[in-house]
Amino acid sequence: MEETTEERIEETEEKKETATEYWLDSFQGQRVTIITMQGTEERTDPGELLRIADGWVQLIKDNGEMILVPTTAIRIIKLLDMTQTTPGLPVPIINQTPIDNHIYEPHAQIP
């Protein structure tokens, strides 16, 4: 039984969502400041990021309040203290030529 195009598209979308959720999950527990816009006013809420899911961000503010912020209202999320890091991605090597680390001495005698 062959897979239809629609089933393949749905499967691809599910994989993208899972990868995105995993990436966002790496920021759980981090100290952040969420900056939102309310009309023409900017509002900042510092605290600990609990979760990002389904278009919402859950934050425990420094004063103990728990707030849910819709992602559509967020202008930026600033990471304050990155207590954990995600593993880095390998950087492709563009040029395989060795680096010349010879110290340049303009008046040196060449043997």
Coordinates of C-alpha atoms in Angstrom, one line a residue:
M1 CA 0.0 0.0 0.0
E2 CA 1.6 3.3 -1.2
E3 CA 1.7 6.4 0.9
T4 CA -0.3 9.3 -0.5
T5 CA 1.2 12.7 -1.0
E6 CA -1.1 14.1 1.7
E7 CA 0.2 11.5 4.2
R8 CA 3.8 12.3 3.4
I9 CA 3.2 16.0 3.8
E10 CA 1.5 15.4 7.2
E11 CA 4.4 13.2 8.3
T12 CA 7.0 15.8 7.2
E13 CA 5.0 18.5 9.2
E14 CA 5.0 16.4 12.3
K15 CA 8.7 15.8 12.1
K16 CA 9.3 19.6 11.7
E17 CA 7.1 20.3 14.8
T18 CA 8.9 17.7 16.9
A19 CA 12.3 19.1 15.9
T20 CA 11.1 22.6 16.7
E21 CA 9.7 21.6 20.1
Y22 CA 12.9 19.8 21.0
W23 CA 14.9 22.9 20.1
L24 CA 12.7 25.1 22.2
D25 CA 12.7 22.7 25.1
S26 CA 16.4 23.3 25.5
F27 CA 15.5 26.8 26.9
Q28 CA 13.3 25.5 29.7
G29 CA 14.4 26.6 33.2
Q30 CA 16.5 29.5 31.8
R31 CA 16.3 33.1 33.2
V32 CA 14.8 35.3 30.6
T33 CA 13.1 38.6 30.1
I34 CA 10.0 38.6 27.8
I35 CA 9.3 41.8 26.0
T36 CA 5.8 42.3 24.8
M37 CA 3.9 45.2 23.2
Q38 CA 0.6 46.4 24.6
G39 CA -0.7 49.0 22.2
T40 CA 2.1 51.5 22.0
E41 CA 3.7 50.5 25.3
E42 CA 6.5 48.0 25.8
R43 CA 6.3 45.7 28.8
T44 CA 9.1 43.6 30.2
D45 CA 8.6 40.5 32.4
P46 CA 11.7 38.9 33.9
G47 CA 11.6 35.4 35.2
E48 CA 12.2 31.7 34.6
L49 CA 11.0 30.1 31.4
L50 CA 8.9 27.0 32.1
R51 CA 7.6 26.0 28.8
I52 CA 7.0 27.1 25.2
A53 CA 4.1 25.2 23.5
D54 CA 1.0 25.6 21.4
G55 CA 1.5 29.3 20.8
W56 CA 2.0 30.1 24.5
V57 CA 5.0 30.8 26.8
Q58 CA 4.7 29.9 30.5
L59 CA 6.9 32.1 32.8
I60 CA 7.4 32.3 36.6
K61 CA 8.2 35.9 37.3
D62 CA 10.7 37.0 39.9
N63 CA 7.9 38.0 42.3
G64 CA 6.4 34.4 42.1
E65 CA 3.6 35.2 39.7
M66 CA 3.0 32.6 37.0
I67 CA 2.0 34.1 33.6
L68 CA 1.1 32.8 30.2
V69 CA 2.0 35.0 27.3
P70 CA 0.7 34.4 23.8
T71 CA 3.6 34.1 21.4
T72 CA 1.9 36.6 19.0
A73 CA 2.3 39.3 21.7
I74 CA 6.0 38.7 22.2
R75 CA 8.4 41.0 20.5
I76 CA 11.6 39.3 21.9
I77 CA 12.8 36.9 24.6
K78 CA 16.1 37.8 26.0
L79 CA 18.2 35.0 27.6
L80 CA 19.7 36.5 30.8
D81 CA 21.8 33.7 32.3
M82 CA 22.4 30.7 30.1
T83 CA 22.9 28.0 32.7
Q84 CA 23.0 25.2 30.2
T85 CA 24.0 25.1 26.6
T86 CA 22.8 23.1 23.7
P87 CA 25.4 21.1 21.8
G88 CA 27.0 22.9 19.0
L89 CA 26.7 21.9 15.4
P90 CA 29.8 20.9 13.5
V91 CA 31.2 23.6 11.2
P92 CA 32.1 22.4 7.7
I93 CA 35.7 22.9 6.8
I94 CA 35.8 25.2 3.8
N95 CA 39.5 25.2 3.1
Q96 CA 41.6 22.2 3.8
T97 CA 45.0 24.0 3.4
P98 CA 47.0 24.2 6.6
I99 CA 47.3 27.4 8.4
D100 CA 50.8 29.1 8.2
N101 CA 51.6 30.1 11.7
H102 CA 55.2 31.2 10.9
I103 CA 56.1 34.4 12.6
Y104 CA 57.0 37.1 10.1
E105 CA 60.4 38.7 10.7
P106 CA 61.2 41.1 8.0
H107 CA 64.9 41.4 8.8
A108 CA 65.6 37.7 9.5
Q109 CA 68.3 35.9 7.5
I110 CA 66.9 33.2 5.3
P111 CA 69.1 30.1 5.6

